[in-house]
XYZ file of C-alpha atoms in Angstrom:
693
model
C 128.878 45.548 -7.157
C 130.022 45.452 -10.788
C 133.151 43.704 -12.059
C 135.493 45.521 -14.442
C 138.932 44.735 -15.819
C 140.973 47.951 -15.882
C 144.496 47.788 -17.275
C 144.487 44.061 -16.595
C 143.318 44.451 -12.988
C 139.945 42.998 -12.030
C 138.044 45.265 -9.684
C 134.591 45.417 -8.071
C 132.939 48.849 -7.927
C 129.405 50.093 -7.164
C 127.214 50.307 -10.291
C 126.578 54.030 -9.720
C 130.285 54.811 -10.221
C 131.435 56.576 -13.334
C 134.151 54.963 -15.394
C 136.560 57.661 -14.185
C 135.896 56.746 -10.544
C 136.324 53.065 -11.336
C 139.639 53.710 -13.081
C 140.931 55.714 -10.130
C 139.794 52.959 -7.751
C 141.995 50.625 -9.784
C 144.950 52.966 -9.375
C 144.900 54.512 -12.847
C 145.563 58.235 -13.289
C 142.933 59.953 -15.421
C 143.620 63.537 -16.563
C 140.718 65.982 -16.544
C 139.910 69.673 -16.824
C 136.135 69.985 -16.615
C 135.421 67.167 -14.151
C 135.389 67.997 -10.432
C 134.307 65.679 -7.654
C 132.005 68.247 -6.017
C 130.377 69.622 -9.182
C 127.929 68.185 -11.679
C 129.324 66.368 -14.719
C 129.720 68.480 -17.852
C 131.839 66.309 -20.170
C 133.277 69.375 -21.916
C 137.007 68.870 -22.162
C 137.275 65.180 -23.267
C 140.667 64.915 -21.639
C 139.527 61.882 -19.635
C 139.109 59.635 -22.680
C 139.724 55.916 -22.126
C 139.430 52.839 -24.342
C 136.396 50.658 -23.639
C 136.655 47.291 -25.360
C 133.873 46.993 -27.934
C 133.434 50.750 -28.353
C 134.379 52.100 -31.813
C 136.002 55.190 -30.292
C 137.346 56.363 -26.918
C 134.733 57.262 -24.312
C 134.674 60.172 -21.874
C 135.129 58.346 -18.585
C 133.714 61.192 -16.453
C 130.316 60.912 -18.144
C 130.161 57.158 -18.759
C 128.492 55.099 -16.057
C 129.829 51.717 -14.978
C 126.341 50.275 -15.361
C 126.426 51.295 -19.060
C 129.480 49.140 -19.841
C 128.597 46.067 -21.891
C 129.989 42.672 -20.863
C 131.933 40.572 -23.353
C 130.251 38.106 -25.778
C 130.559 35.289 -23.235
C 129.577 37.397 -20.230
C 133.112 38.339 -19.243
C 133.543 41.684 -17.395
C 133.946 44.882 -19.450
C 137.555 45.673 -20.272
C 138.931 49.218 -19.968
C 142.360 50.383 -21.083
C 143.712 53.731 -19.822
C 147.231 53.522 -21.272
C 146.979 52.044 -24.787
C 147.993 53.667 -28.103
C 144.386 54.712 -28.825
C 144.141 56.547 -25.494
C 147.542 58.185 -25.904
C 146.696 59.464 -29.382
C 143.260 60.680 -28.266
C 144.646 62.648 -25.326
C 147.368 64.174 -27.477
C 144.708 65.260 -29.947
C 142.542 66.808 -27.222
C 145.528 68.681 -25.811
C 146.433 69.927 -29.283
C 142.903 71.266 -29.734
C 142.954 72.952 -26.315
C 146.192 74.759 -27.163
C 144.991 76.031 -30.550
C 143.654 79.237 -29.003
C 145.548 79.255 -25.722
C 147.935 82.261 -25.647
C 150.842 80.248 -24.148
C 151.865 83.230 -22.009
C 153.087 81.093 -19.101
C 156.015 83.382 -18.136
C 153.632 86.228 -17.307
C 150.721 84.146 -16.037
C 149.926 84.162 -12.324
C 148.971 80.495 -12.515
C 152.461 79.520 -13.673
C 153.888 76.749 -11.558
C 150.513 75.494 -10.318
C 148.573 75.218 -13.572
C 146.705 72.046 -14.524
C 147.121 72.835 -18.214
C 150.897 73.112 -17.839
C 151.113 69.847 -15.934
C 148.875 67.870 -18.273
C 150.448 69.323 -21.430
C 153.772 68.049 -20.115
C 152.388 64.615 -19.225
C 149.950 63.955 -22.062
C 150.693 66.476 -24.823
C 153.088 66.604 -27.741
C 155.927 68.995 -28.510
C 154.457 70.540 -31.658
C 151.198 71.704 -33.178
C 149.773 71.410 -36.684
C 147.851 74.673 -36.341
C 149.339 78.010 -37.400
C 146.146 80.111 -37.609
C 145.653 83.282 -35.584
C 144.486 82.705 -32.039
C 141.132 84.088 -30.968
C 141.025 87.125 -28.680
C 138.480 87.577 -25.883
C 137.965 90.757 -23.890
C 138.643 90.448 -20.164
C 135.568 90.731 -17.955
C 135.024 92.599 -14.689
C 133.510 90.243 -12.118
C 134.419 92.036 -8.885
C 137.332 93.044 -6.722
C 138.543 89.539 -5.899
C 138.823 87.652 -9.193
C 141.037 88.837 -12.053
C 140.101 87.613 -15.525
C 142.308 86.804 -18.526
C 139.684 85.256 -20.760
C 142.058 84.568 -23.680
C 143.245 81.627 -21.563
C 139.790 80.171 -20.903
C 139.269 76.592 -22.142
C 135.503 76.562 -21.422
C 135.617 73.864 -18.763
C 132.627 75.648 -17.080
C 133.820 74.772 -13.576
C 133.321 78.381 -12.477
C 129.764 78.452 -13.840
C 128.842 75.214 -12.111
C 130.388 76.334 -8.822
C 128.576 79.666 -8.530
C 125.309 78.036 -9.612
C 125.435 74.815 -7.620
C 127.613 75.445 -4.555
C 127.473 79.207 -4.033
C 123.839 79.438 -5.117
C 124.338 82.732 -6.946
C 123.925 81.920 -10.679
C 125.655 85.021 -11.997
C 128.228 83.434 -14.305
C 127.259 81.856 -17.603
C 128.248 81.329 -21.214
C 127.162 83.336 -24.224
C 127.878 82.613 -27.873
C 128.672 79.309 -29.545
C 131.799 77.571 -30.772
C 134.732 79.923 -31.160
C 132.546 82.857 -30.089
C 131.660 81.324 -26.719
C 132.593 83.478 -23.716
C 132.226 83.114 -19.946
C 130.726 86.279 -18.478
C 128.482 87.790 -15.826
C 126.221 88.977 -18.679
C 126.138 92.624 -17.527
C 129.731 92.551 -16.224
C 128.732 93.153 -12.612
C 130.576 91.998 -9.529
C 129.775 88.541 -8.212
C 127.722 88.705 -5.018
C 128.739 85.427 -3.405
C 130.798 85.226 -0.205
C 132.497 82.165 -1.745
C 133.468 83.592 -5.138
C 137.223 83.307 -4.525
C 136.959 79.523 -4.834
C 136.599 79.834 -8.614
C 140.300 80.748 -8.705
C 141.185 77.364 -7.199
C 138.783 75.607 -9.559
C 140.065 77.242 -12.759
C 142.480 74.750 -14.383
C 144.192 77.504 -16.390
C 145.058 81.154 -15.717
C 141.732 82.583 -16.877
C 140.599 83.342 -13.307
C 143.271 84.396 -10.833
C 143.336 86.208 -7.505
C 143.213 89.959 -8.070
C 144.687 90.985 -4.662
C 147.494 88.421 -5.027
C 148.282 89.235 -8.674
C 152.025 89.150 -9.470
C 152.936 88.998 -5.766
C 154.872 85.713 -5.667
C 155.525 82.425 -7.411
C 154.466 79.183 -5.701
C 158.001 77.808 -5.431
C 159.056 80.872 -3.398
C 156.570 80.204 -0.618
C 156.709 78.234 2.599
C 153.449 76.389 3.184
C 151.922 75.849 6.640
C 148.742 73.918 7.376
C 146.533 75.761 9.834
C 142.980 76.712 10.834
C 140.890 79.751 9.929
C 139.504 81.996 12.687
C 137.446 84.486 10.681
C 134.307 82.652 11.806
C 133.481 79.718 14.076
C 133.553 77.062 11.338
C 137.270 76.320 11.699
C 137.951 75.833 7.992
C 141.149 73.979 7.112
C 143.557 76.383 5.417
C 147.103 76.576 4.124
C 149.059 79.727 4.885
C 151.756 80.577 2.332
C 154.536 82.855 3.555
C 157.624 84.434 2.076
C 160.093 85.336 4.773
C 158.094 86.869 7.641
C 155.203 87.957 5.422
C 151.947 86.087 4.836
C 151.366 86.158 1.075
C 148.140 84.221 0.644
C 145.707 81.791 2.254
C 144.318 78.759 0.430
C 141.864 76.024 1.448
C 142.766 72.499 2.499
C 140.402 69.585 2.069
C 138.503 68.565 5.198
C 135.300 66.725 4.334
C 134.034 66.977 7.904
C 134.212 70.775 8.022
C 134.746 72.898 4.904
C 135.137 70.218 2.211
C 137.534 72.197 0.003
C 135.937 75.653 0.064
C 136.729 78.749 2.131
C 134.963 82.082 2.368
C 136.279 85.229 0.708
C 137.008 86.783 4.095
C 139.170 83.808 5.042
C 141.057 83.948 1.753
C 141.553 87.683 1.246
C 142.055 89.069 4.753
C 145.818 88.742 4.211
C 146.565 92.452 3.714
C 144.862 93.170 7.046
C 147.630 91.207 8.775
C 150.171 93.778 7.564
C 148.425 97.104 8.205
C 147.581 99.022 11.382
C 149.600 96.539 13.431
C 150.632 97.172 17.023
C 154.355 96.466 17.184
C 155.397 97.947 20.548
C 153.867 98.754 23.947
C 152.141 102.088 24.546
C 151.178 103.942 27.709
C 148.644 106.785 27.871
C 149.965 109.982 29.445
C 148.042 113.257 29.565
C 145.386 111.796 27.310
C 147.791 110.656 24.599
C 149.406 107.295 23.908
C 153.207 107.281 23.825
C 155.589 104.447 22.941
C 156.993 102.708 26.006
C 159.184 99.785 26.968
C 157.728 96.535 28.252
C 159.028 97.369 31.741
C 157.285 100.757 31.716
C 154.011 99.239 30.525
C 154.121 96.480 33.141
C 154.983 98.989 35.873
C 151.987 101.154 34.956
C 149.695 98.107 35.129
C 151.193 96.928 38.431
C 150.710 100.363 39.979
C 147.042 100.363 38.969
C 146.467 96.775 40.162
C 147.835 97.622 43.622
C 145.467 100.591 43.882
C 142.384 98.633 42.758
C 140.135 96.418 44.859
C 140.155 92.846 43.545
C 136.395 92.825 42.969
C 136.829 95.880 40.694
C 139.220 94.059 38.320
C 137.753 92.410 35.223
C 138.756 90.698 31.985
C 137.031 90.359 28.603
C 138.276 87.979 25.899
C 137.693 88.702 22.217
C 136.549 86.678 19.238
C 139.943 85.608 17.842
C 141.672 84.400 21.027
C 143.323 80.998 21.255
C 142.306 78.770 24.159
C 145.793 78.959 25.715
C 145.658 82.776 25.821
C 142.254 82.798 27.507
C 143.358 80.111 29.938
C 146.396 82.189 30.956
C 144.274 85.342 31.388
C 141.695 83.476 33.448
C 144.457 82.009 35.585
C 146.007 85.430 36.187
C 142.768 87.254 36.998
C 141.652 84.423 39.283
C 144.984 84.594 41.145
C 144.420 88.318 41.573
C 141.167 87.383 43.338
C 138.585 88.526 40.785
C 135.614 86.619 39.353
C 134.815 89.185 36.680
C 135.553 87.179 33.521
C 133.610 87.019 30.279
C 134.232 86.093 26.643
C 130.669 86.829 25.470
C 131.125 90.363 24.121
C 127.667 90.384 22.576
C 125.925 89.716 25.882
C 124.967 86.099 25.229
C 123.563 84.145 28.175
C 125.028 80.817 27.026
C 126.670 79.301 30.057
C 128.899 76.221 30.497
C 126.953 75.447 33.659
C 124.019 74.496 31.413
C 126.157 71.770 29.822
C 128.181 71.509 26.615
C 125.244 70.305 24.512
C 123.517 73.676 24.997
C 126.215 75.702 23.215
C 127.676 73.537 20.422
C 126.440 72.556 16.952
C 125.416 69.071 18.104
C 124.335 67.811 14.667
C 127.889 68.554 13.386
C 128.599 70.306 10.097
C 128.807 67.063 8.124
C 125.616 65.927 9.890
C 123.658 68.619 8.047
C 123.598 66.225 5.098
C 121.766 63.657 7.255
C 119.006 66.058 8.356
C 115.588 65.907 6.694
C 114.123 69.230 7.919
C 115.693 72.486 9.065
C 114.461 75.308 11.283
C 116.684 78.406 11.480
C 116.042 80.611 14.521
C 117.575 84.071 14.753
C 120.430 83.409 12.347
C 121.620 84.237 8.840
C 124.004 81.367 7.978
C 125.066 83.026 4.738
C 126.709 85.919 6.624
C 127.519 84.188 9.893
C 129.052 81.011 8.430
C 129.153 80.977 4.623
C 130.649 77.473 4.545
C 127.814 76.051 6.652
C 125.318 77.838 4.410
C 126.893 76.109 1.397
C 126.529 72.765 3.202
C 122.840 73.506 3.845
C 122.397 74.338 0.160
C 124.129 71.086 -0.758
C 121.631 69.191 1.383
C 118.733 71.143 -0.162
C 119.919 70.267 -3.684
C 119.897 66.582 -2.718
C 116.101 66.825 -2.486
C 113.182 66.895 -0.024
C 114.599 69.301 2.546
C 112.031 71.775 3.912
C 113.572 74.867 5.507
C 111.843 77.286 7.881
C 113.215 80.625 9.093
C 112.303 82.625 12.187
C 114.031 85.994 12.206
C 114.993 88.664 9.661
C 114.382 87.630 6.059
C 117.476 87.243 3.891
C 118.674 85.679 0.647
C 120.109 82.370 1.866
C 120.662 80.920 -1.669
C 117.935 78.288 -1.106
C 114.166 78.627 -0.675
C 112.644 78.673 2.793
C 109.343 79.358 4.494
C 109.422 82.522 6.597
C 107.572 81.628 9.789
C 107.879 84.881 11.716
C 110.257 87.389 13.239
C 110.390 86.638 16.958
C 110.021 84.098 19.794
C 106.237 83.980 19.464
C 106.727 82.028 16.216
C 108.722 79.422 18.159
C 105.832 79.203 20.631
C 103.400 78.621 17.769
C 105.523 75.733 16.465
C 105.670 74.321 19.973
C 101.885 74.475 20.108
C 101.678 72.602 16.795
C 100.322 75.517 14.774
C 101.049 75.678 11.069
C 102.108 73.213 8.422
C 105.816 73.527 9.272
C 105.173 72.321 12.822
C 103.788 69.110 11.342
C 106.780 68.891 9.000
C 109.193 69.038 11.949
C 107.268 66.392 13.862
C 107.222 64.006 10.917
C 110.947 64.422 10.227
C 113.231 61.628 11.422
C 116.212 63.940 11.926
C 115.019 67.537 12.299
C 117.754 70.128 12.685
C 117.187 73.323 14.676
C 119.901 75.892 13.966
C 120.035 78.680 16.549
C 121.922 81.938 16.079
C 123.833 83.245 19.073
C 122.010 86.578 18.815
C 118.854 84.731 19.872
C 120.515 84.157 23.245
C 122.085 87.636 23.421
C 118.942 89.365 24.706
C 117.605 90.320 28.102
C 115.309 87.301 27.828
C 118.013 85.119 26.260
C 117.698 82.337 28.841
C 113.943 82.121 28.276
C 114.419 82.094 24.487
C 117.028 79.315 24.722
C 114.733 77.333 27.023
C 111.795 77.748 24.635
C 113.849 76.493 21.680
C 115.079 73.553 23.789
C 111.472 72.642 24.592
C 110.642 72.776 20.879
C 113.632 70.554 20.039
C 112.465 67.953 22.541
C 108.849 68.202 21.407
C 109.566 67.584 17.695
C 112.066 64.779 18.313
C 115.197 66.702 17.408
C 116.948 65.321 20.503
C 117.077 61.546 20.831
C 119.590 58.756 21.257
C 120.590 58.541 17.588
C 120.335 62.239 16.695
C 120.826 65.601 18.375
C 119.566 68.402 16.157
C 119.813 71.203 18.760
C 122.652 73.173 17.129
C 124.077 76.543 18.134
C 125.737 78.512 15.327
C 128.499 80.685 16.761
C 130.141 83.542 14.894
C 133.368 83.832 16.923
C 136.226 81.345 16.653
C 137.089 81.751 20.342
C 133.602 81.368 21.797
C 133.215 77.608 22.230
C 136.753 77.269 23.591
C 136.054 80.054 26.087
C 132.888 78.326 27.270
C 134.732 75.013 27.496
C 137.287 76.471 29.949
C 134.656 78.438 31.863
C 135.710 81.942 30.819
C 132.467 83.347 32.224
C 131.678 85.251 35.436
C 132.111 83.335 38.654
C 129.711 83.530 41.586
C 128.792 87.202 41.941
C 130.963 88.193 38.949
C 130.031 90.724 36.280
C 129.291 90.028 32.608
C 131.055 91.774 29.733
C 128.254 94.331 29.110
C 128.124 95.138 32.835
C 131.885 95.720 32.987
C 131.905 97.739 29.765
C 129.071 100.114 30.611
C 131.038 101.552 33.544
C 130.673 101.584 37.288
C 131.405 97.871 37.811
C 135.139 97.731 37.042
C 138.050 100.084 37.688
C 140.651 97.969 35.883
C 139.748 96.032 32.750
C 141.908 93.618 30.744
C 140.811 93.392 27.094
C 142.288 90.346 25.377
C 141.773 91.232 21.688
C 138.253 92.391 22.612
C 137.345 94.938 19.938
C 133.618 94.323 19.472
C 132.576 96.002 22.730
C 132.602 99.689 23.675
C 134.049 100.394 27.113
C 132.626 103.480 28.818
C 134.991 106.126 30.250
C 136.194 105.595 33.773
C 137.933 102.232 33.887
C 141.677 101.796 33.365
C 141.949 99.589 30.264
C 144.822 97.232 29.457
C 144.547 96.064 25.854
C 146.418 93.020 24.566
C 145.891 92.743 20.827
C 147.200 93.027 17.307
C 145.613 96.043 15.612
C 144.884 99.695 16.277
C 141.163 99.028 16.464
C 138.421 99.843 19.001
C 140.178 98.257 21.972
C 143.471 100.031 21.330
C 141.750 103.408 20.914
C 140.178 103.024 24.362
C 143.275 101.580 26.068
C 145.433 103.192 28.734
C 148.143 100.581 28.226
C 148.645 98.637 24.991
C 150.562 95.360 24.925
C 151.152 94.162 21.308
C 150.109 90.555 20.680
C 150.389 87.994 17.877
C 147.792 87.389 15.166
C 146.570 83.866 14.425
C 149.175 83.016 11.716
C 151.918 84.156 14.107
C 151.341 81.680 16.938
C 150.439 78.100 17.644
C 147.092 77.839 19.385
C 144.037 75.711 20.046
C 140.598 76.676 18.778
C 137.278 74.904 19.203
C 134.839 75.371 16.335
C 131.089 75.753 16.559
C 130.501 71.984 16.514
C 132.922 71.490 19.415
C 135.809 70.158 17.292
C 139.219 70.860 18.832
C 141.641 72.218 16.219
C 145.242 73.338 16.182
C 146.381 76.502 14.411
C 150.061 76.435 13.484
C 152.579 79.256 13.422
C 153.378 80.289 9.858
C 155.011 83.667 10.501
C 156.254 85.854 13.348
C 154.706 88.924 14.971
C 156.119 92.331 13.992
C 158.501 94.415 16.085
C 158.269 93.826 19.827
C 154.917 92.024 19.667
C 154.751 88.689 21.487
C 152.358 85.784 21.880
C 149.505 86.681 24.212
C 150.106 83.921 26.752
C 153.777 84.910 26.982
C 152.786 88.538 27.657
C 150.495 87.416 30.458
C 153.199 85.146 31.906
C 155.685 88.051 32.002
C 153.069 90.423 33.435
C 152.117 87.947 36.160
C 155.682 88.018 37.470
C 155.584 91.815 37.743
C 152.240 91.615 39.542
C 153.607 89.124 42.079
C 151.343 86.257 40.984
C 153.665 84.273 38.713
C 151.873 81.796 36.473
C 153.290 78.266 36.860
C 154.341 77.668 33.239
C 157.314 79.008 31.326
C 156.616 77.507 27.915
C 153.688 76.683 25.691
C 154.011 72.897 26.279
C 153.886 73.512 30.036
C 150.824 75.720 29.661
C 149.100 73.062 27.563
C 149.956 70.425 30.124
C 148.165 72.477 32.787
C 145.264 73.123 30.397
C 144.824 69.454 29.456
C 144.954 68.410 33.097
C 141.843 70.490 33.806
C 140.122 70.000 30.437
C 141.247 66.631 28.980
C 138.999 66.792 25.909
C 141.067 69.726 24.563
C 143.999 67.345 24.057
C 142.058 65.316 21.478
C 142.821 67.262 18.308
C 140.271 67.090 15.474
C 137.795 65.233 17.672
C 134.448 66.314 19.093
C 133.513 65.731 22.699
C 129.765 65.103 22.256
C 127.273 66.971 24.396
C 124.929 65.158 26.745
C 121.285 65.306 25.530
C 120.283 65.579 29.187
C 121.770 69.103 29.148
C 119.079 70.206 26.703
C 116.378 68.726 28.913
C 117.713 70.742 31.854
C 117.790 73.877 29.684
C 114.165 73.258 28.704
C 113.244 73.258 32.399
C 114.453 76.854 32.830
C 111.074 77.889 31.429
C 109.652 81.402 31.215
C 107.913 83.354 28.489
C 110.159 85.405 26.174
C 109.345 88.915 25.045
C 107.885 89.512 21.598
C 110.897 91.511 20.421
C 111.943 90.301 16.937
C 115.281 88.584 16.498
C 118.060 90.716 15.011
C 121.004 89.865 12.771
C 124.297 88.921 14.423
C 126.399 90.016 11.419
C 125.456 93.156 9.513
C 128.543 93.366 7.301
C 130.077 90.016 6.381
C 133.396 91.566 5.396
C 134.140 93.731 8.473
C 133.580 91.541 11.515
C 136.952 91.713 13.301
C 140.075 93.929 13.605
C 142.041 92.067 10.935
C 139.207 92.357 8.421
C 138.654 96.038 9.240
C 142.354 96.716 8.573
C 142.110 95.105 5.116
C 141.647 97.354 2.099
C 140.389 94.358 0.098
C 137.642 93.702 2.654
C 136.784 97.428 2.644
C 136.345 97.308 -1.140
C 134.137 94.209 -0.890
C 132.061 95.866 1.826
C 131.595 98.990 -0.306
C 130.517 96.871 -3.296
C 128.010 94.979 -1.146
C 126.648 98.233 0.268
C 126.225 99.755 -3.187
C 124.424 96.623 -4.399
C 122.093 96.745 -1.415
C 121.346 100.411 -2.086
C 120.674 99.642 -5.752
C 118.280 96.831 -4.863
C 116.497 99.077 -2.357
C 116.117 101.785 -4.986
C 114.618 99.340 -7.451
């Protein structure tokens, strides 16, 4: 530790700290524009100047190391002053320079009210300027459909450049020119290709980069802010939902170092317009081949009539990718009371089963644990499309040094280098047999991480594939007392929660693909299940939010609530229990899914024993106590993986396929979004251009 005296306070800090970190540890507030805790140090803006005793001029605290501070002549600790006259004058001068070319168009700037430059000009600036020259003008750049540019406002902090290069791994932004002619650009003015590009809007300390879909929609002081959880993938990113009245206006990230740090994907951020379009706002009943609006009583009566005419073993239920745990619990309870065992939440046909044990279907290493791994094997997954935030965490670990990555499955640009080991299960067998240099790398690693995509288990030989990977994990030492590197990467926010409550077929029950293909079910409940095609024949009751695949196939539609419109539990891919909060209200006659099922159960003569959400949760927690521990992970038992390894069998040689083809259109809300449609079209045109080249 190193001793410093900061504003008269003696403090001990690690020698690797910067002066800025030391000052903040002492309670001092240091303004900054270019410095960001998760990006490399640039030292561009000089706003963080402090007085270091013995230095002839102020020093940039973000770029000055504590170990570089000289002690006094008699060995006394270095003295730093963050509030003296020298510092005040220096910061005023820096602010005056920054505003020389700034257009000062705050009344028409989208960043107004939440602008770092506004705040720091008020706190550290002066009320006049000595410069009367003409301000420079910079042409606005096109960088895609998500980020709007007003480059006259740019102060060249380079945060955006460092983010896309270091975190996103797509170095498409840079600076050209020098001095007054310097400009931030994509060189050829093409759209950014990163799934994380929207984060540059949060990083920009001025109004140079703003959200294009949100432009001129609202001011920050008009909005109600609700902390919640994202469900666009299985990561469970911490988000803040901003609403005005009943309408969701925007979604922003919250800091959660254990999950998403402070980044969110573009789909999470810009799916907002999909919450407003193609919504189901009243019940519908199909008559003579056409859907007609109906009352709740009519819809329930039609369902009750069909239930009475259907044998219990011909009734089934499929839960979708965006369902809250409470909704699935209520549906399971209802269908079980009707006497059926045909339940499944695995629309893609995965063989993952809670009977194998929790450790076989969660990301055991945890998302934050990726940074502790020293080797990575990816099997049948594309983290960049399936979980962009986890891919950024993997890249962060790779940038830290000495992190070999191997990939088995379709090749893809993952933003970090990897060794392609093969396309199918036979490559896993070769690693198990010790063939190849990467097999030796895994064995020598202290904490090897094996990341498995759910599509690897969604095959006819899925159980054999999962068993083979489990044997490999045990063989290379990925599963031991101090480390469990067997990690399943899910793509659906509802999947782990569904497996936790056993929303899978009971003894003799049918799986989702079996029920959907026809012949196995005469009455099928679809709880927001839109990623599966149901063959003609069955009577379909759809409970959901959008006029998507499930609604088109339905005979009765019951309008539900989207994730910002209800309070619900979700379990992310690492098994972390999270709570999504209600920020808005569903449109029209739509209701929360569990409430719909409770009302329907009364009509069917099998009344569910809870009349409120707290009562439902009480019943849920009684059966599954770990779901009551919010933001905690119930760890899996390593013995589960040993039992999975004993399943045995030889998989087929069929290559692994991608679980997500189009990152932007993976669920009904995203498919209803015009912003996501534009992003998808841009990505498709880029792919076609690359293929042509």
